[in-house]
Amino acid sequence: CDDDEIAVLDKIKAYRTFKAGETIIWRGDELTHVSSVVAGIATLTKTLDDGRMQMVGLLLPSDFIGRPGRTTLDFDVTAASDVTLCSFERGPFEKLLVDTPHISQRLVEMAMDELDAARDWMVLLGRKTAREKLATFIEMLVQRSHLPGSDIPKLILPLTREEIASYLGLTLETVSRQFTQFRKEGIVEFTDRRHFTVTDHAALLEATGDDADGGVIV
């Protein structure tokens, strides 16, 4: 954005914080703001009529909540950790998109990235083994936490093991067993139940079942 566009954004933005476990927005609620995640991680969850729930996505820093032209969301958004959002009033933000095509284009690019990620997740849920699923989840955290070529920082699991199991379509016992196996193989090292480091990134990549260019090994 140029200086004038930033000035417009500053007028319509506000920072909002949510504690871990707090609902950010319920499915079907009026979407008065669109937001970018500044810090923390949120979950996207869908609930069926009979009460069954499925976690269908994660929102990490830089991810966007809401779509121009839509007044509701199809998912519940819940803070998995303490979350800070940079929120914009929906009406003025949509007007800015009309007046500033390159911002609108960037949102389109983000939507296409989400579509690609959703397709990759379909492959994960439908074809990958439990080991490959968990390795892919950890690698996603790695990719979103550092720039290529830099050292991988200490990571934190954004979800409980029960939530990871729901997200990956596994049982709690399977998730715990795979974490234990990764520790024994020296792929990861935990300092407590949530904080860990990736000690063998090459082995982690191999465990995902993807080849060097991101395709699935079949």
PDB file of C-alpha atoms in Angstrom:
ATOM      1  CA  CYS A   1       0.000   0.000   0.000  1.00  0.00           C
ATOM      2  CA  ASP A   2       1.093   3.557  -0.568  1.00  0.00           C
ATOM      3  CA  ASP A   3       0.918   6.174   2.190  1.00  0.00           C
ATOM      4  CA  ASP A   4      -2.620   7.309   1.315  1.00  0.00           C
ATOM      5  CA  GLU A   5      -3.927   3.743   1.326  1.00  0.00           C
ATOM      6  CA  ILE A   6      -2.247   2.999   4.645  1.00  0.00           C
ATOM      7  CA  ALA A   7      -3.841   6.140   6.091  1.00  0.00           C
ATOM      8  CA  VAL A   8      -7.276   4.871   4.989  1.00  0.00           C
ATOM      9  CA  LEU A   9      -6.605   1.439   6.498  1.00  0.00           C
ATOM     10  CA  ASP A  10      -5.482   3.017   9.770  1.00  0.00           C
ATOM     11  CA  LYS A  11      -8.809   4.830  10.066  1.00  0.00           C
ATOM     12  CA  ILE A  12     -10.874   1.650   9.796  1.00  0.00           C
ATOM     13  CA  LYS A  13      -8.680  -0.830  11.672  1.00  0.00           C
ATOM     14  CA  ALA A  14      -8.699  -1.904  15.300  1.00  0.00           C
ATOM     15  CA  TYR A  15      -6.752  -4.531  17.217  1.00  0.00           C
ATOM     16  CA  ARG A  16      -8.806  -7.165  19.009  1.00  0.00           C
ATOM     17  CA  THR A  17      -7.564  -9.866  21.374  1.00  0.00           C
ATOM     18  CA  PHE A  18      -9.055 -13.215  22.360  1.00  0.00           C
ATOM     19  CA  LYS A  19      -8.000 -15.642  25.056  1.00  0.00           C
ATOM     20  CA  ALA A  20      -7.270 -19.282  24.264  1.00  0.00           C
ATOM     21  CA  GLY A  21     -10.559 -21.178  23.998  1.00  0.00           C
ATOM     22  CA  GLU A  22     -12.609 -18.049  23.336  1.00  0.00           C
ATOM     23  CA  THR A  23     -14.916 -18.019  20.302  1.00  0.00           C
ATOM     24  CA  ILE A  24     -13.972 -15.313  17.804  1.00  0.00           C
ATOM     25  CA  ILE A  25     -17.079 -15.695  15.682  1.00  0.00           C
ATOM     26  CA  TRP A  26     -19.873 -18.254  15.499  1.00  0.00           C
ATOM     27  CA  ARG A  27     -21.061 -19.772  12.261  1.00  0.00           C
ATOM     28  CA  GLY A  28     -23.916 -17.680  10.862  1.00  0.00           C
ATOM     29  CA  ASP A  29     -23.166 -14.574  12.941  1.00  0.00           C
ATOM     30  CA  GLU A  30     -23.156 -11.297  11.066  1.00  0.00           C
ATOM     31  CA  LEU A  31     -19.665 -10.526   9.829  1.00  0.00           C
ATOM     32  CA  THR A  32     -19.204  -6.872  10.735  1.00  0.00           C
ATOM     33  CA  HIS A  33     -15.406  -6.971  10.342  1.00  0.00           C
ATOM     34  CA  VAL A  34     -12.793  -8.760   8.286  1.00  0.00           C
ATOM     35  CA  SER A  35      -9.522  -9.498  10.031  1.00  0.00           C
ATOM     36  CA  SER A  36      -5.925 -10.555   9.638  1.00  0.00           C
ATOM     37  CA  VAL A  37      -4.307 -12.759  12.273  1.00  0.00           C
ATOM     38  CA  VAL A  38      -1.408 -10.852  13.826  1.00  0.00           C
ATOM     39  CA  ALA A  39      -0.410 -13.329  16.540  1.00  0.00           C
ATOM     40  CA  GLY A  40      -1.644 -16.680  17.779  1.00  0.00           C
ATOM     41  CA  ILE A  41      -3.539 -19.504  16.102  1.00  0.00           C
ATOM     42  CA  ALA A  42      -7.274 -20.035  15.605  1.00  0.00           C
ATOM     43  CA  THR A  43      -9.263 -23.059  14.460  1.00  0.00           C
ATOM     44  CA  LEU A  44     -12.044 -23.382  11.910  1.00  0.00           C
ATOM     45  CA  THR A  45     -14.666 -25.899  13.002  1.00  0.00           C
ATOM     46  CA  LYS A  46     -17.882 -27.157  11.445  1.00  0.00           C
ATOM     47  CA  THR A  47     -20.665 -28.693  13.542  1.00  0.00           C
ATOM     48  CA  LEU A  48     -23.244 -31.071  12.063  1.00  0.00           C
ATOM     49  CA  ASP A  49     -26.902 -31.042  13.057  1.00  0.00           C
ATOM     50  CA  ASP A  50     -26.409 -34.047  15.345  1.00  0.00           C
ATOM     51  CA  GLY A  51     -23.616 -32.304  17.264  1.00  0.00           C
ATOM     52  CA  ARG A  52     -20.637 -33.977  15.635  1.00  0.00           C
ATOM     53  CA  MET A  53     -17.753 -31.561  15.076  1.00  0.00           C
ATOM     54  CA  GLN A  54     -14.864 -31.527  12.633  1.00  0.00           C
ATOM     55  CA  MET A  55     -11.908 -29.181  12.634  1.00  0.00           C
ATOM     56  CA  VAL A  56     -11.427 -28.143   9.009  1.00  0.00           C
ATOM     57  CA  GLY A  57      -8.624 -25.613   9.145  1.00  0.00           C
ATOM     58  CA  LEU A  58      -6.138 -23.531  11.073  1.00  0.00           C
ATOM     59  CA  LEU A  59      -5.588 -19.785  10.920  1.00  0.00           C
ATOM     60  CA  LEU A  60      -2.001 -18.701  11.545  1.00  0.00           C
ATOM     61  CA  PRO A  61      -0.380 -15.237  11.514  1.00  0.00           C
ATOM     62  CA  SER A  62      -1.058 -13.404   8.212  1.00  0.00           C
ATOM     63  CA  ASP A  63      -4.153 -15.533   7.470  1.00  0.00           C
ATOM     64  CA  PHE A  64      -7.364 -13.652   6.710  1.00  0.00           C
ATOM     65  CA  ILE A  65     -10.836 -14.084   8.229  1.00  0.00           C
ATOM     66  CA  GLY A  66     -13.809 -13.144   6.060  1.00  0.00           C
ATOM     67  CA  ARG A  67     -14.472 -12.551   2.387  1.00  0.00           C
ATOM     68  CA  PRO A  68     -15.586  -9.362   0.635  1.00  0.00           C
ATOM     69  CA  GLY A  69     -19.263  -9.491  -0.256  1.00  0.00           C
ATOM     70  CA  ARG A  70     -20.114 -12.125   2.353  1.00  0.00           C
ATOM     71  CA  THR A  71     -21.967 -11.234   5.522  1.00  0.00           C
ATOM     72  CA  THR A  72     -21.522 -14.546   7.397  1.00  0.00           C
ATOM     73  CA  LEU A  73     -19.033 -17.381   7.833  1.00  0.00           C
ATOM     74  CA  ASP A  74     -19.731 -21.086   7.360  1.00  0.00           C
ATOM     75  CA  PHE A  75     -17.485 -22.092  10.270  1.00  0.00           C
ATOM     76  CA  ASP A  76     -16.960 -21.384  13.937  1.00  0.00           C
ATOM     77  CA  VAL A  77     -13.660 -19.575  14.538  1.00  0.00           C
ATOM     78  CA  THR A  78     -12.082 -20.266  17.934  1.00  0.00           C
ATOM     79  CA  ALA A  79      -8.822 -19.078  19.467  1.00  0.00           C
ATOM     80  CA  ALA A  80      -6.548 -22.105  19.964  1.00  0.00           C
ATOM     81  CA  SER A  81      -4.029 -19.856  21.728  1.00  0.00           C
ATOM     82  CA  ASP A  82      -4.184 -16.215  22.726  1.00  0.00           C
ATOM     83  CA  VAL A  83      -4.980 -14.432  19.450  1.00  0.00           C
ATOM     84  CA  THR A  84      -4.536 -10.856  18.257  1.00  0.00           C
ATOM     85  CA  LEU A  85      -6.440  -9.713  15.189  1.00  0.00           C
ATOM     86  CA  CYS A  86      -6.096  -6.609  13.089  1.00  0.00           C
ATOM     87  CA  SER A  87      -9.736  -6.004  12.147  1.00  0.00           C
ATOM     88  CA  PHE A  88     -11.259  -3.727   9.516  1.00  0.00           C
ATOM     89  CA  GLU A  89     -14.862  -2.593   9.278  1.00  0.00           C
ATOM     90  CA  ARG A  90     -16.331  -4.670   6.459  1.00  0.00           C
ATOM     91  CA  GLY A  91     -18.137  -1.874   4.594  1.00  0.00           C
ATOM     92  CA  PRO A  92     -15.219   0.592   4.356  1.00  0.00           C
ATOM     93  CA  PHE A  93     -12.817  -2.274   3.610  1.00  0.00           C
ATOM     94  CA  GLU A  94     -14.935  -3.470   0.681  1.00  0.00           C
ATOM     95  CA  LYS A  95     -15.036   0.095  -0.663  1.00  0.00           C
ATOM     96  CA  LEU A  96     -11.238   0.258  -0.415  1.00  0.00           C
ATOM     97  CA  LEU A  97     -10.995  -2.910  -2.516  1.00  0.00           C
ATOM     98  CA  VAL A  98     -13.005  -1.243  -5.277  1.00  0.00           C
ATOM     99  CA  ASP A  99     -10.789   1.835  -5.169  1.00  0.00           C
ATOM    100  CA  THR A 100      -7.528  -0.131  -4.850  1.00  0.00           C
ATOM    101  CA  PRO A 101      -7.390  -3.037  -7.333  1.00  0.00           C
ATOM    102  CA  HIS A 102      -3.992  -4.356  -6.255  1.00  0.00           C
ATOM    103  CA  ILE A 103      -5.304  -5.017  -2.717  1.00  0.00           C
ATOM    104  CA  SER A 104      -8.256  -6.848  -4.216  1.00  0.00           C
ATOM    105  CA  GLN A 105      -5.858  -8.880  -6.363  1.00  0.00           C
ATOM    106  CA  ARG A 106      -3.868  -9.858  -3.286  1.00  0.00           C
ATOM    107  CA  LEU A 107      -7.020 -11.190  -1.613  1.00  0.00           C
ATOM    108  CA  VAL A 108      -7.730 -13.262  -4.725  1.00  0.00           C
ATOM    109  CA  GLU A 109      -4.213 -14.693  -4.532  1.00  0.00           C
ATOM    110  CA  MET A 110      -4.757 -15.555  -0.859  1.00  0.00           C
ATOM    111  CA  ALA A 111      -8.044 -17.284  -1.714  1.00  0.00           C
ATOM    112  CA  MET A 112      -6.277 -19.354  -4.402  1.00  0.00           C
ATOM    113  CA  ASP A 113      -3.579 -20.316  -1.901  1.00  0.00           C
ATOM    114  CA  GLU A 114      -6.292 -21.498   0.496  1.00  0.00           C
ATOM    115  CA  LEU A 115      -7.863 -23.564  -2.293  1.00  0.00           C
ATOM    116  CA  ASP A 116      -4.523 -25.216  -3.037  1.00  0.00           C
ATOM    117  CA  ALA A 117      -4.042 -25.929   0.675  1.00  0.00           C
ATOM    118  CA  ALA A 118      -7.534 -27.445   0.889  1.00  0.00           C
ATOM    119  CA  ARG A 119      -6.757 -29.759  -2.041  1.00  0.00           C
ATOM    120  CA  ASP A 120      -3.511 -30.830  -0.393  1.00  0.00           C
ATOM    121  CA  TRP A 121      -5.447 -31.544   2.814  1.00  0.00           C
ATOM    122  CA  MET A 122      -7.896 -33.723   0.880  1.00  0.00           C
ATOM    123  CA  VAL A 123      -4.935 -35.848  -0.210  1.00  0.00           C
ATOM    124  CA  LEU A 124      -3.645 -35.980   3.351  1.00  0.00           C
ATOM    125  CA  LEU A 125      -6.953 -37.114   4.822  1.00  0.00           C
ATOM    126  CA  GLY A 126      -7.766 -39.541   2.040  1.00  0.00           C
ATOM    127  CA  ARG A 127      -4.452 -41.148   1.132  1.00  0.00           C
ATOM    128  CA  LYS A 128      -1.717 -40.549   3.694  1.00  0.00           C
ATOM    129  CA  THR A 129      -0.775 -42.850   6.546  1.00  0.00           C
ATOM    130  CA  ALA A 130      -0.906 -41.752  10.183  1.00  0.00           C
ATOM    131  CA  ARG A 131       2.872 -41.180  10.173  1.00  0.00           C
ATOM    132  CA  GLU A 132       2.674 -39.078   7.002  1.00  0.00           C
ATOM    133  CA  LYS A 133      -0.259 -37.065   8.340  1.00  0.00           C
ATOM    134  CA  LEU A 134       1.508 -36.069  11.548  1.00  0.00           C
ATOM    135  CA  ALA A 135       4.772 -35.323   9.721  1.00  0.00           C
ATOM    136  CA  THR A 136       2.900 -33.112   7.261  1.00  0.00           C
ATOM    137  CA  PHE A 137       1.244 -31.259  10.137  1.00  0.00           C
ATOM    138  CA  ILE A 138       4.615 -30.596  11.796  1.00  0.00           C
ATOM    139  CA  GLU A 139       6.129 -29.511   8.479  1.00  0.00           C
ATOM    140  CA  MET A 140       3.281 -27.032   8.029  1.00  0.00           C
ATOM    141  CA  LEU A 141       4.222 -25.473  11.375  1.00  0.00           C
ATOM    142  CA  VAL A 142       7.854 -25.322  10.240  1.00  0.00           C
ATOM    143  CA  GLN A 143       6.978 -23.638   6.947  1.00  0.00           C
ATOM    144  CA  ARG A 144       4.838 -21.002   8.659  1.00  0.00           C
ATOM    145  CA  SER A 145       7.373 -20.198  11.381  1.00  0.00           C
ATOM    146  CA  HIS A 146      10.554 -19.295   9.511  1.00  0.00           C
ATOM    147  CA  LEU A 147      11.954 -17.987   6.244  1.00  0.00           C
ATOM    148  CA  PRO A 148      13.701 -20.395   3.839  1.00  0.00           C
ATOM    149  CA  GLY A 149      17.393 -20.625   4.592  1.00  0.00           C
ATOM    150  CA  SER A 150      17.048 -19.531   8.220  1.00  0.00           C
ATOM    151  CA  ASP A 151      17.315 -21.754  11.270  1.00  0.00           C
ATOM    152  CA  ILE A 152      14.118 -23.471  12.349  1.00  0.00           C
ATOM    153  CA  PRO A 153      13.069 -21.919  15.670  1.00  0.00           C
ATOM    154  CA  LYS A 154      11.676 -23.718  18.673  1.00  0.00           C
ATOM    155  CA  LEU A 155       8.066 -24.538  17.865  1.00  0.00           C
ATOM    156  CA  ILE A 156       4.920 -24.804  19.916  1.00  0.00           C
ATOM    157  CA  LEU A 157       2.054 -27.167  19.231  1.00  0.00           C
ATOM    158  CA  PRO A 158      -0.952 -24.893  18.666  1.00  0.00           C
ATOM    159  CA  LEU A 159      -3.404 -27.680  19.491  1.00  0.00           C
ATOM    160  CA  THR A 160      -3.802 -30.328  22.132  1.00  0.00           C
ATOM    161  CA  ARG A 161      -3.176 -33.890  21.045  1.00  0.00           C
ATOM    162  CA  GLU A 162      -6.945 -34.478  21.035  1.00  0.00           C
ATOM    163  CA  GLU A 163      -7.406 -31.510  18.686  1.00  0.00           C
ATOM    164  CA  ILE A 164      -4.566 -32.679  16.436  1.00  0.00           C
ATOM    165  CA  ALA A 165      -6.263 -36.076  16.241  1.00  0.00           C
ATOM    166  CA  SER A 166      -9.533 -34.431  15.184  1.00  0.00           C
ATOM    167  CA  TYR A 167      -7.769 -32.262  12.626  1.00  0.00           C
ATOM    168  CA  LEU A 168      -5.902 -35.180  11.056  1.00  0.00           C
ATOM    169  CA  GLY A 169      -8.712 -37.730  11.247  1.00  0.00           C
ATOM    170  CA  LEU A 170      -6.794 -39.947  13.697  1.00  0.00           C
ATOM    171  CA  THR A 171      -7.309 -41.270  17.208  1.00  0.00           C
ATOM    172  CA  LEU A 172      -5.611 -39.721  20.235  1.00  0.00           C
ATOM    173  CA  GLU A 173      -3.690 -42.945  20.820  1.00  0.00           C
ATOM    174  CA  THR A 174      -2.347 -42.926  17.262  1.00  0.00           C
ATOM    175  CA  VAL A 175      -1.176 -39.307  17.524  1.00  0.00           C
ATOM    176  CA  SER A 176       0.600 -39.992  20.825  1.00  0.00           C
ATOM    177  CA  ARG A 177       2.204 -43.140  19.412  1.00  0.00           C
ATOM    178  CA  GLN A 178       3.504 -41.305  16.327  1.00  0.00           C
ATOM    179  CA  PHE A 179       4.944 -38.462  18.420  1.00  0.00           C
ATOM    180  CA  THR A 180       6.742 -41.050  20.529  1.00  0.00           C
ATOM    181  CA  GLN A 181       8.139 -42.700  17.415  1.00  0.00           C
ATOM    182  CA  PHE A 182       9.380 -39.375  16.025  1.00  0.00           C
ATOM    183  CA  ARG A 183      11.150 -38.715  19.319  1.00  0.00           C
ATOM    184  CA  LYS A 184      12.794 -42.154  19.283  1.00  0.00           C
ATOM    185  CA  GLU A 185      14.014 -41.579  15.721  1.00  0.00           C
ATOM    186  CA  GLY A 186      15.505 -38.209  16.657  1.00  0.00           C
ATOM    187  CA  ILE A 187      13.235 -36.251  14.315  1.00  0.00           C
ATOM    188  CA  VAL A 188      11.790 -34.034  17.052  1.00  0.00           C
ATOM    189  CA  GLU A 189      12.722 -33.239  20.627  1.00  0.00           C
ATOM    190  CA  PHE A 190      10.201 -32.002  23.210  1.00  0.00           C
ATOM    191  CA  THR A 191      11.027 -29.859  26.227  1.00  0.00           C
ATOM    192  CA  ASP A 192       7.434 -30.277  27.500  1.00  0.00           C
ATOM    193  CA  ARG A 193       4.137 -31.400  25.991  1.00  0.00           C
ATOM    194  CA  ARG A 194       3.781 -28.289  23.812  1.00  0.00           C
ATOM    195  CA  HIS A 195       7.284 -26.967  23.051  1.00  0.00           C
ATOM    196  CA  PHE A 196       9.598 -28.832  20.693  1.00  0.00           C
ATOM    197  CA  THR A 197      12.339 -28.513  18.106  1.00  0.00           C
ATOM    198  CA  VAL A 198      12.792 -30.298  14.789  1.00  0.00           C
ATOM    199  CA  THR A 199      16.170 -31.986  15.117  1.00  0.00           C
ATOM    200  CA  ASP A 200      16.218 -33.783  11.738  1.00  0.00           C
ATOM    201  CA  HIS A 201      14.377 -31.768   9.117  1.00  0.00           C
ATOM    202  CA  ALA A 202      15.409 -34.025   6.229  1.00  0.00           C
ATOM    203  CA  ALA A 203      13.928 -37.042   7.998  1.00  0.00           C
ATOM    204  CA  LEU A 204      10.758 -35.065   8.724  1.00  0.00           C
ATOM    205  CA  LEU A 205      10.368 -34.189   5.041  1.00  0.00           C
ATOM    206  CA  GLU A 206      10.863 -37.829   4.092  1.00  0.00           C
ATOM    207  CA  ALA A 207       8.219 -38.873   6.618  1.00  0.00           C
ATOM    208  CA  THR A 208       5.607 -36.604   4.984  1.00  0.00           C
ATOM    209  CA  GLY A 209       5.425 -38.875   1.940  1.00  0.00           C
ATOM    210  CA  ASP A 210       5.887 -35.904  -0.408  1.00  0.00           C
ATOM    211  CA  ASP A 211       8.625 -35.761  -3.009  1.00  0.00           C
ATOM    212  CA  ALA A 212      11.059 -32.872  -3.446  1.00  0.00           C
ATOM    213  CA  ASP A 213       8.677 -30.713  -5.492  1.00  0.00           C
ATOM    214  CA  GLY A 214       5.754 -31.168  -3.136  1.00  0.00           C
ATOM    215  CA  GLY A 215       3.921 -33.950  -4.924  1.00  0.00           C
ATOM    216  CA  VAL A 216       2.785 -37.084  -3.146  1.00  0.00           C
ATOM    217  CA  ILE A 217       4.962 -40.161  -3.584  1.00  0.00           C
ATOM    218  CA  VAL A 218       2.821 -42.982  -4.971  1.00  0.00           C
TER     219      VAL A 218
END
